[in-house]
Amino acid sequence: MKIIFKSPKGIPDILPSEQKYWDFVKKIVETRSMAFGFEKLELPIFEDAKLYQKGTGLSSDIVQKEMYEVRRLGAENEEDEKDVKFALRPEFTPGVCRSYVEHGMFTRPQPVKLLSIGPLFRHDKPQKGRFRQFNQFNMEVIGNSDPLTDALLILLVWQIYADLGLKNEVVLKINNTGCKKCQPKIRKNIIAALENSRTRLCVDCQNKIYTNPLRVLDCKNESCQKIVANLPHIIDIICPDCKKHFMEVLEYLDELKVPYDLNPFLVRGFDYYTSTTFEICDKKDPTKKATLGGGGRYDNLIALYGGNDTPAIGFAGGFERIIDRIKEIEVKVPETSKTDIFIIQIGKQAKKIALNLIADLTEKHYHVSCAVGKDTLSSQLKVANKVRAKLAIIIGQRELLDKTVIIKDMRDTTQETVEMTELEGVLNDKLQREE
Ligand code: HAM
């Protein structure tokens, strides 16, 4: 019996026809973040699982139920596998902080601004916009606590989504969820308020009241949402320092004309966040779950990993959800894979000339293609049409004798005979023609 392999559930291939969208997003992210002085950091795909348990946090869904363990097949009983457990990275932030501490990046001018792009892994229920392997662009600014840093990162994020053509499709939600000093007070207040309506909460939220009360604010259940709407606002509970920080961030955003939606119930499902938190949400997402990006301050994480007390803030955007949205609203993205010139040969002798021409033109960085194994003019022209080549160069018996070629413009089907010696000049002229 034939075995037909398929990609694992929730882990899609990114096909050639999709690549132009990925290139489009990547280019915008890289160009915009480089303008703000970001440098690229590439991290391992798997790390010590404790890194995430400690950072992302034991109370997060990620650590509780979504991480993939990595081990060598058949190594279950090996001694050295027992000491350290590896996990596929579920997010970038802990790895970036580990790298900052490990490589002494605190000795460099602060803040250090790091951009990472790549795949992440979370065992979630696959559905629209939710995959088990997905990709993020992740930006961290480590080593500065000024509210101006928050505002500048948010400005960069806003510029990126505007360049992506999503300015009118998304809303930037912002909140301040307090520092480590005021978080116990916030927790106490929220628990007290929730206790009054305990029986009207969904079972899941009832279980969270004492373990992770802030996650109740995130519940999409309608009856829970009604209770959440009457909870005290976190911004009214936070300490004066957090309040001052938050007011300054908003003031700078006003100055920069970055529109935001102050959302007193915005909380994020990671243990490391302190102070400013923000999300880029799709205005039309009825579930309000599929955020296009999210981030916030995490002023204690570097110290938690053995570094000095180092404030930091970051953000990550999700490629798959962004690409879905730009396709839905038909944002025009440039074609990245293209065939400019298609070489057609008729006859054995012509094949050799064609071969040399391909070597010569690709050496000079033209985008060239041909139909290997097809010999007739019409079958080769058919392929040239399919790959949407701009020009076809036809080499036949007659052209061989005359040391000429025929250039057929596939866009308007005109054609002319050109001396081999003049070929490059004519190609350049024609390729420069406006579409
Ligand atoms: P996050 O909110 O978990 O934050 O993820 C950021 C974005 O990644 C989401 O808004 C979404 O677009 C995308 N995303 C997350 N999970 C999935 C999934 N299962 N399928 C498809 N897309 C997904 C973080 O990861 C934080 N580390 C962000 C951060 C950086 N905070 C500070 N610095």
Short mmCIF file of C-alpha atoms and ligand atoms in Angstrom, two decimals:
data_model
loop_
_atom_site.label_atom_id
_atom_site.label_comp_id
_atom_site.label_asym_id
_atom_site.label_seq_id
_atom_site.Cartn_x
_atom_site.Cartn_y
_atom_site.Cartn_z
CA MET A 1 0.00 0.00 0.00
CA LYS A 2 1.22 3.48 -0.88
CA ILE A 3 1.78 5.78 2.07
CA ILE A 4 0.78 9.36 1.32
CA PHE A 5 2.44 11.74 3.73
CA LYS A 6 0.77 14.99 4.71
CA SER A 7 2.08 17.93 6.69
CA PRO A 8 1.14 17.64 10.39
CA LYS A 9 -2.18 19.11 11.53
CA GLY A 10 -1.97 22.87 12.04
CA ILE A 11 1.44 23.03 10.33
CA PRO A 12 0.90 24.23 6.77
CA ASP A 13 3.37 24.47 3.90
CA ILE A 14 4.08 27.94 2.59
CA LEU A 15 3.78 27.36 -1.14
CA PRO A 16 5.62 29.21 -3.93
CA SER A 17 2.44 31.10 -4.84
CA GLU A 18 2.35 32.50 -1.27
CA GLN A 19 5.92 33.71 -1.18
CA LYS A 20 5.25 37.20 -2.52
CA TYR A 21 3.10 37.96 0.56
CA TRP A 22 5.82 36.75 2.92
CA ASP A 23 8.49 38.76 1.09
CA PHE A 24 6.22 41.82 1.19
CA VAL A 25 5.70 41.66 4.99
CA LYS A 26 9.34 40.79 5.69
CA LYS A 27 10.64 43.67 3.60
CA ILE A 28 8.39 46.23 5.33
CA VAL A 29 9.30 44.93 8.81
CA GLU A 30 13.03 44.94 8.04
CA THR A 31 13.07 48.35 6.36
CA ARG A 32 11.03 50.05 9.09
CA SER A 33 12.85 48.45 12.03
CA MET A 34 16.30 49.12 10.54
CA ALA A 35 15.32 52.82 10.30
CA PHE A 36 14.84 52.70 14.10
CA GLY A 37 18.27 51.11 14.65
CA PHE A 38 17.19 47.48 15.12
CA GLU A 39 19.70 44.69 14.55
CA LYS A 40 18.85 41.13 13.62
CA LEU A 41 19.17 38.31 16.13
CA GLU A 42 18.69 34.68 15.12
CA LEU A 43 17.87 32.24 17.90
CA PRO A 44 17.80 28.45 18.24
CA ILE A 45 14.55 26.73 17.32
CA PHE A 46 14.63 24.83 20.62
CA GLU A 47 15.92 25.76 24.03
CA ASP A 48 15.87 24.57 27.64
CA ALA A 49 12.17 24.23 28.51
CA LYS A 50 12.84 25.90 31.88
CA LEU A 51 13.58 29.15 30.04
CA TYR A 52 9.90 29.34 29.06
CA GLN A 53 8.54 27.88 32.30
CA LYS A 54 10.35 30.61 34.20
CA GLY A 55 9.73 33.49 31.79
CA THR A 56 6.52 32.95 29.85
CA GLY A 57 5.25 31.66 33.17
CA LEU A 58 3.71 28.66 34.84
CA SER A 59 0.25 30.22 34.78
CA SER A 60 0.29 30.88 31.01
CA ASP A 61 -1.63 28.61 28.60
CA ILE A 62 1.61 28.20 26.65
CA VAL A 63 3.52 26.59 29.51
CA GLN A 64 0.51 24.75 30.92
CA LYS A 65 -0.55 23.00 27.74
CA GLU A 66 1.00 24.20 24.50
CA MET A 67 4.74 23.46 24.51
CA TYR A 68 6.34 20.74 22.42
CA GLU A 69 9.16 18.76 23.99
CA VAL A 70 12.17 17.95 21.79
CA ARG A 71 14.19 14.81 22.28
CA ARG A 72 16.12 12.34 20.18
CA LEU A 73 13.97 9.47 18.98
CA GLY A 74 14.54 6.51 21.26
CA ALA A 75 16.29 8.54 23.95
CA GLU A 76 13.55 8.14 26.57
CA ASN A 77 15.70 6.20 28.98
CA GLU A 78 19.04 7.84 28.46
CA GLU A 79 20.57 9.47 31.52
CA ASP A 80 21.70 12.71 29.85
CA GLU A 81 18.18 13.32 28.53
CA LYS A 82 16.81 13.37 32.07
CA ASP A 83 18.68 16.47 33.28
CA VAL A 84 17.54 18.91 30.67
CA LYS A 85 14.31 18.97 28.71
CA PHE A 86 14.23 20.93 25.51
CA ALA A 87 11.14 22.65 24.11
CA LEU A 88 10.42 24.02 20.65
CA ARG A 89 10.30 27.79 21.09
CA PRO A 90 6.70 28.94 21.66
CA GLU A 91 7.71 32.63 21.55
CA PHE A 92 10.86 34.72 21.03
CA THR A 93 10.98 36.98 24.10
CA PRO A 94 12.59 34.52 26.59
CA GLY A 95 15.23 33.47 24.02
CA VAL A 96 16.10 37.09 23.23
CA CYS A 97 16.54 37.88 26.96
CA ARG A 98 18.61 34.72 27.49
CA SER A 99 20.84 35.77 24.61
CA TYR A 100 21.13 39.37 25.94
CA VAL A 101 22.36 38.07 29.32
CA GLU A 102 24.52 35.25 27.92
CA HIS A 103 26.37 37.51 25.49
CA GLY A 104 26.75 40.47 27.84
CA MET A 105 24.77 42.82 25.62
CA PHE A 106 24.41 45.15 28.63
CA THR A 107 27.95 46.37 27.83
CA ARG A 108 26.70 47.81 24.53
CA PRO A 109 25.02 51.22 24.23
CA GLN A 110 21.50 50.84 25.67
CA PRO A 111 18.82 50.25 24.69
CA VAL A 112 19.71 47.29 22.51
CA LYS A 113 17.12 46.82 19.77
CA LEU A 114 16.73 43.30 18.41
CA LEU A 115 14.63 41.96 15.55
CA SER A 116 13.94 38.23 15.14
CA ILE A 117 11.86 36.60 12.44
CA GLY A 118 10.91 32.94 12.21
CA PRO A 119 8.70 30.03 13.18
CA LEU A 120 7.26 29.29 16.63
CA PHE A 121 5.35 26.29 17.95
CA ARG A 122 2.27 26.10 20.15
CA HIS A 123 0.00 23.09 20.52
CA ASP A 124 -3.32 24.90 20.11
CA LYS A 125 -6.53 23.79 18.42
CA PRO A 126 -5.91 24.54 14.72
CA GLN A 127 -8.46 26.94 13.23
CA LYS A 128 -8.54 30.07 11.06
CA GLY A 129 -5.55 32.21 12.05
CA ARG A 130 -4.40 29.73 14.69
CA PHE A 131 -1.66 27.26 13.78
CA ARG A 132 0.66 24.92 15.63
CA GLN A 133 3.61 26.29 13.67
CA PHE A 134 3.32 29.98 12.88
CA ASN A 135 5.69 32.86 12.21
CA GLN A 136 6.33 36.13 13.97
CA PHE A 137 8.41 39.22 13.55
CA ASN A 138 9.54 40.04 17.06
CA MET A 139 11.07 43.30 18.20
CA GLU A 140 12.62 43.85 21.62
CA VAL A 141 14.04 47.09 23.04
CA ILE A 142 16.15 46.21 26.07
CA GLY A 143 17.77 48.60 28.53
CA ASN A 144 15.56 51.69 28.84
CA SER A 145 12.55 52.49 31.00
CA ASP A 146 11.56 55.90 29.61
CA PRO A 147 7.94 56.15 28.39
CA LEU A 148 9.39 57.65 25.23
CA THR A 149 10.81 54.19 24.42
CA ASP A 150 7.30 52.70 24.68
CA ALA A 151 5.91 55.42 22.40
CA LEU A 152 8.68 55.00 19.82
CA LEU A 153 8.20 51.22 19.66
CA ILE A 154 4.45 51.71 19.25
CA LEU A 155 5.13 54.30 16.52
CA LEU A 156 7.30 51.74 14.69
CA VAL A 157 4.55 49.12 15.02
CA TRP A 158 1.99 51.58 13.70
CA GLN A 159 4.20 52.49 10.73
CA ILE A 160 4.59 48.80 9.87
CA TYR A 161 0.83 48.09 9.88
CA ALA A 162 0.23 51.28 7.88
CA ASP A 163 2.80 50.20 5.25
CA LEU A 164 1.10 46.81 5.12
CA GLY A 165 -2.07 48.60 4.02
CA LEU A 166 -3.87 47.78 7.27
CA LYS A 167 -4.17 51.25 8.83
CA ASN A 168 -7.95 51.31 8.47
CA GLU A 169 -8.43 47.63 9.29
CA VAL A 170 -6.83 47.54 12.74
CA VAL A 171 -7.08 49.25 16.08
CA LEU A 172 -4.27 49.70 18.57
CA LYS A 173 -5.50 48.79 22.05
CA ILE A 174 -3.44 49.90 25.01
CA ASN A 175 -3.50 49.45 28.79
CA ASN A 176 -1.19 49.45 31.77
CA THR A 177 -1.33 46.31 33.88
CA GLY A 178 0.92 47.57 36.69
CA CYS A 179 4.42 46.85 37.92
CA LYS A 180 5.44 44.08 40.31
CA LYS A 181 4.74 46.48 43.21
CA CYS A 182 1.12 47.18 42.29
CA GLN A 183 0.22 43.82 40.73
CA PRO A 184 -0.66 42.18 44.13
CA LYS A 185 -3.07 45.08 44.84
CA ILE A 186 -4.65 44.75 41.36
CA ARG A 187 -5.07 41.02 41.92
CA LYS A 188 -6.67 41.55 45.32
CA ASN A 189 -9.14 44.12 43.95
CA ILE A 190 -10.11 41.99 40.95
CA ILE A 191 -10.56 38.86 43.10
CA ALA A 192 -12.79 40.79 45.53
CA ALA A 193 -14.92 42.12 42.68
CA LEU A 194 -15.16 38.72 40.98
CA GLU A 195 -16.16 36.92 44.17
CA ASN A 196 -19.46 38.82 44.18
CA SER A 197 -20.44 37.38 40.80
CA ARG A 198 -18.66 34.06 41.02
CA THR A 199 -21.62 31.83 40.19
CA ARG A 200 -22.39 33.74 37.00
CA LEU A 201 -18.89 33.15 35.57
CA CYS A 202 -18.17 30.25 33.21
CA VAL A 203 -16.64 27.17 34.85
CA ASP A 204 -13.22 27.94 33.42
CA CYS A 205 -13.24 31.43 34.92
CA GLN A 206 -14.56 30.20 38.25
CA ASN A 207 -11.46 28.03 38.43
CA LYS A 208 -9.22 30.96 37.57
CA ILE A 209 -10.50 33.41 40.20
CA TYR A 210 -7.78 32.59 42.72
CA THR A 211 -5.09 31.15 40.46
CA ASN A 212 -5.07 33.71 37.63
CA PRO A 213 -7.86 36.27 38.11
CA LEU A 214 -6.66 38.64 35.38
CA ARG A 215 -7.25 35.97 32.74
CA VAL A 216 -10.98 36.30 33.45
CA LEU A 217 -10.77 39.73 31.79
CA ASP A 218 -9.72 37.93 28.63
CA CYS A 219 -12.66 35.48 28.55
CA LYS A 220 -14.85 35.83 25.48
CA ASN A 221 -17.86 34.17 27.11
CA GLU A 222 -20.79 36.61 27.01
CA SER A 223 -21.86 36.24 30.63
CA CYS A 224 -18.25 36.68 31.79
CA GLN A 225 -17.88 39.76 29.59
CA LYS A 226 -20.91 41.35 31.31
CA ILE A 227 -19.25 40.86 34.69
CA VAL A 228 -15.90 42.09 33.40
CA ALA A 229 -17.55 45.32 32.17
CA ASN A 230 -18.35 46.21 35.78
CA LEU A 231 -14.96 45.35 37.25
CA PRO A 232 -12.74 48.12 38.61
CA HIS A 233 -10.39 49.53 35.95
CA ILE A 234 -6.78 48.43 36.39
CA ILE A 235 -5.60 51.95 35.58
CA ASP A 236 -7.45 53.21 38.69
CA ILE A 237 -5.62 50.73 40.91
CA ILE A 238 -2.03 51.00 39.64
CA CYS A 239 0.60 52.87 41.66
CA PRO A 240 1.39 56.58 41.02
CA ASP A 241 4.64 55.70 39.18
CA CYS A 242 2.82 53.38 36.75
CA LYS A 243 0.08 55.97 36.27
CA LYS A 244 2.65 58.68 35.48
CA HIS A 245 4.44 56.36 33.06
CA PHE A 246 1.17 55.51 31.31
CA MET A 247 0.04 59.14 31.02
CA GLU A 248 3.37 60.07 29.45
CA VAL A 249 3.15 57.21 26.93
CA LEU A 250 -0.32 58.40 25.88
CA GLU A 251 0.88 62.01 25.71
CA TYR A 252 3.72 61.00 23.35
CA LEU A 253 1.36 58.93 21.21
CA ASP A 254 -0.92 61.98 20.90
CA GLU A 255 2.11 64.04 19.92
CA LEU A 256 3.05 61.43 17.29
CA LYS A 257 -0.57 61.26 16.10
CA VAL A 258 -0.69 57.51 16.61
CA PRO A 259 -4.35 56.63 17.19
CA TYR A 260 -5.09 54.28 20.10
CA ASP A 261 -8.00 52.83 21.98
CA LEU A 262 -7.53 52.94 25.72
CA ASN A 263 -8.79 49.56 26.88
CA PRO A 264 -8.97 49.17 30.68
CA PHE A 265 -9.58 45.41 30.40
CA LEU A 266 -6.70 44.52 28.09
CA VAL A 267 -4.53 41.84 29.72
CA ARG A 268 -2.01 39.53 28.05
CA GLY A 269 -1.51 35.87 28.83
CA PHE A 270 2.14 35.94 29.89
CA ASP A 271 3.54 36.23 33.41
CA TYR A 272 6.37 38.61 32.57
CA TYR A 273 4.43 41.71 31.57
CA THR A 274 4.65 44.84 33.70
CA SER A 275 3.21 48.29 32.99
CA THR A 276 2.38 49.12 29.32
CA THR A 277 0.59 46.40 27.33
CA PHE A 278 -0.78 46.79 23.81
CA GLU A 279 -2.30 44.82 20.96
CA ILE A 280 -3.07 45.30 17.29
CA CYS A 281 -6.60 43.97 16.79
CA ASP A 282 -8.56 43.36 13.65
CA LYS A 283 -11.57 45.71 13.65
CA LYS A 284 -13.67 43.06 11.91
CA ASP A 285 -12.71 39.99 13.96
CA PRO A 286 -15.96 38.95 15.64
CA THR A 287 -14.21 36.59 18.07
CA LYS A 288 -11.86 39.39 19.17
CA LYS A 289 -9.33 36.60 19.69
CA ALA A 290 -7.22 36.69 16.57
CA THR A 291 -4.94 39.63 17.35
CA LEU A 292 -2.56 40.64 14.57
CA GLY A 293 0.14 41.46 17.10
CA GLY A 294 0.80 42.17 20.74
CA GLY A 295 3.42 43.27 23.19
CA GLY A 296 4.32 45.19 26.26
CA ARG A 297 6.84 46.05 28.96
CA TYR A 298 8.60 43.34 30.93
CA ASP A 299 10.93 45.12 33.33
CA ASN A 300 11.83 42.09 35.47
CA LEU A 301 12.56 39.34 32.96
CA ILE A 302 16.26 40.05 32.37
CA ALA A 303 16.88 39.98 36.15
CA LEU A 304 14.88 36.75 36.38
CA TYR A 305 17.40 35.22 33.93
CA GLY A 306 20.35 36.30 36.05
CA GLY A 307 21.05 39.69 34.46
CA ASN A 308 21.08 43.11 36.14
CA ASP A 309 17.80 44.93 36.74
CA THR A 310 17.07 45.86 33.13
CA PRO A 311 13.82 47.35 31.85
CA ALA A 312 12.57 46.22 28.45
CA ILE A 313 9.64 46.37 26.07
CA GLY A 314 8.76 44.39 22.96
CA PHE A 315 6.19 43.43 20.38
CA ALA A 316 5.48 40.53 18.03
CA GLY A 317 3.30 40.47 14.92
CA GLY A 318 1.89 37.28 13.38
CA PHE A 319 2.70 36.71 9.68
CA GLU A 320 -0.16 34.29 8.95
CA ARG A 321 -2.90 36.54 10.34
CA ILE A 322 -1.45 39.63 8.68
CA ILE A 323 -1.20 37.85 5.33
CA ASP A 324 -4.77 36.57 5.64
CA ARG A 325 -5.98 40.09 6.20
CA ILE A 326 -3.99 41.71 3.38
CA LYS A 327 -5.33 39.04 1.02
CA GLU A 328 -8.90 39.66 2.17
CA ILE A 329 -8.70 43.37 1.40
CA GLU A 330 -6.64 42.70 -1.75
CA VAL A 331 -3.57 44.76 -0.90
CA LYS A 332 -1.45 44.92 -4.04
CA VAL A 333 1.86 43.19 -3.37
CA PRO A 334 4.76 43.07 -5.84
CA GLU A 335 5.42 39.81 -7.72
CA THR A 336 8.72 38.47 -6.48
CA SER A 337 9.25 35.38 -8.57
CA LYS A 338 9.26 36.31 -12.19
CA THR A 339 10.54 35.17 -15.54
CA ASP A 340 11.71 38.09 -17.63
CA ILE A 341 13.14 36.10 -20.53
CA PHE A 342 12.06 32.70 -21.86
CA ILE A 343 14.47 30.92 -24.19
CA ILE A 344 12.99 28.81 -26.98
CA GLN A 345 15.10 26.56 -29.23
CA ILE A 346 14.18 24.59 -32.31
CA GLY A 347 16.63 21.85 -33.32
CA LYS A 348 19.68 20.22 -31.75
CA GLN A 349 22.17 22.92 -32.79
CA ALA A 350 19.91 25.65 -31.44
CA LYS A 351 19.78 23.83 -28.09
CA LYS A 352 23.51 24.42 -27.59
CA ILE A 353 23.21 28.11 -28.44
CA ALA A 354 20.25 28.31 -26.02
CA LEU A 355 22.31 26.63 -23.32
CA ASN A 356 25.11 29.17 -23.70
CA LEU A 357 22.63 32.02 -23.77
CA ILE A 358 21.08 30.83 -20.47
CA ALA A 359 24.53 30.63 -18.87
CA ASP A 360 25.43 34.10 -20.16
CA LEU A 361 22.16 35.85 -19.24
CA THR A 362 21.82 34.31 -15.75
CA GLU A 363 25.46 35.24 -15.10
CA LYS A 364 24.40 38.82 -15.83
CA HIS A 365 21.46 38.45 -13.38
CA TYR A 366 18.60 38.37 -15.88
CA HIS A 367 15.67 36.19 -14.77
CA VAL A 368 15.65 33.41 -17.34
CA SER A 369 13.61 30.28 -17.89
CA CYS A 370 13.13 27.59 -20.55
CA ALA A 371 11.04 24.48 -21.19
CA VAL A 372 13.40 21.54 -20.87
CA GLY A 373 12.16 18.52 -22.81
CA LYS A 374 9.79 20.41 -25.08
CA ASP A 375 10.93 20.75 -28.69
CA THR A 376 8.18 22.39 -30.73
CA LEU A 377 7.72 26.14 -30.93
CA SER A 378 4.07 26.02 -29.89
CA SER A 379 4.65 23.80 -26.81
CA GLN A 380 7.48 26.08 -25.63
CA LEU A 381 5.42 29.23 -26.24
CA LYS A 382 2.62 27.72 -24.17
CA VAL A 383 4.97 27.37 -21.19
CA ALA A 384 6.30 30.90 -21.73
CA ASN A 385 2.73 32.14 -21.50
CA LYS A 386 2.04 30.10 -18.38
CA VAL A 387 5.02 31.52 -16.49
CA ARG A 388 4.01 34.97 -17.73
CA ALA A 389 7.41 35.68 -19.29
CA LYS A 390 7.84 39.22 -20.59
CA LEU A 391 10.04 38.28 -23.54
CA ALA A 392 10.75 35.09 -25.47
CA ILE A 393 14.00 34.60 -27.37
CA ILE A 394 13.50 32.16 -30.23
CA ILE A 395 16.48 30.40 -31.82
CA GLY A 396 15.72 28.35 -34.94
CA GLN A 397 17.72 26.92 -37.90
CA ARG A 398 17.53 30.15 -39.87
CA GLU A 399 18.66 32.26 -36.90
CA LEU A 400 21.57 29.87 -36.35
CA LEU A 401 22.89 30.54 -39.84
CA ASP A 402 22.32 34.31 -39.61
CA LYS A 403 23.69 34.63 -36.05
CA THR A 404 20.45 36.30 -35.06
CA VAL A 405 17.55 35.56 -32.70
CA ILE A 406 13.87 36.45 -32.72
CA ILE A 407 12.66 38.45 -29.73
CA LYS A 408 8.96 38.07 -29.16
CA ASP A 409 7.36 40.49 -26.73
CA MET A 410 4.85 38.26 -24.91
CA ARG A 411 2.96 41.26 -23.57
CA ASP A 412 1.85 42.54 -26.98
CA THR A 413 2.96 39.62 -29.23
CA THR A 414 5.12 41.85 -31.48
CA GLN A 415 8.38 40.32 -32.62
CA GLU A 416 11.61 41.33 -34.32
CA THR A 417 14.85 39.72 -35.50
CA VAL A 418 17.94 40.95 -33.68
CA GLU A 419 21.67 40.42 -34.30
CA MET A 420 23.26 38.37 -31.50
CA THR A 421 25.73 41.20 -30.93
CA GLU A 422 22.89 43.63 -30.23
CA LEU A 423 20.83 41.26 -28.12
CA GLU A 424 21.61 42.69 -24.70
CA GLY A 425 20.85 46.30 -25.64
CA VAL A 426 17.47 45.32 -27.12
CA LEU A 427 16.61 43.17 -24.08
CA ASN A 428 17.37 46.04 -21.72
CA ASP A 429 15.25 48.47 -23.75
CA LYS A 430 12.30 46.11 -23.81
CA LEU A 431 12.54 45.08 -20.16
CA GLN A 432 12.57 48.70 -19.08
CA ARG A 433 9.25 49.27 -20.84
CA GLU A 434 6.41 50.20 -18.48
CA GLU A 435 3.91 47.42 -17.82
P1 HAM B 1 1.55 36.77 21.41
O1 HAM B 1 0.39 37.66 21.64
O2 HAM B 1 1.47 35.41 21.96
O3 HAM B 1 2.80 37.54 21.96
O4 HAM B 1 1.83 36.61 19.87
C1 HAM B 1 1.97 37.72 19.03
C2 HAM B 1 1.22 37.45 17.73
O5 HAM B 1 1.62 36.20 17.17
C3 HAM B 1 -0.29 37.33 17.90
O6 HAM B 1 -0.90 38.59 17.98
C4 HAM B 1 -0.65 36.59 16.62
O7 HAM B 1 -0.71 37.48 15.53
C5 HAM B 1 0.53 35.65 16.43
N1 HAM B 1 0.17 34.32 16.96
C6 HAM B 1 0.24 33.88 18.22
N2 HAM B 1 -0.15 32.59 18.32
C7 HAM B 1 -0.50 32.20 17.06
C8 HAM B 1 -0.98 30.97 16.48
N3 HAM B 1 -1.17 29.88 17.21
N4 HAM B 1 -1.22 30.95 15.14
C9 HAM B 1 -1.00 32.05 14.38
N5 HAM B 1 -0.54 33.22 14.87
C10 HAM B 1 -0.29 33.30 16.19
C11 HAM B 1 4.07 37.02 22.05
O8 HAM B 1 4.42 36.02 21.50
C12 HAM B 1 5.01 37.92 22.84
N6 HAM B 1 6.31 37.22 22.89
C13 HAM B 1 5.13 39.27 22.18
C14 HAM B 1 6.12 40.15 22.86
C15 HAM B 1 7.35 40.45 22.39
N7 HAM B 1 5.98 40.76 24.03
C16 HAM B 1 7.07 41.42 24.32
N8 HAM B 1 7.92 41.25 23.36
#
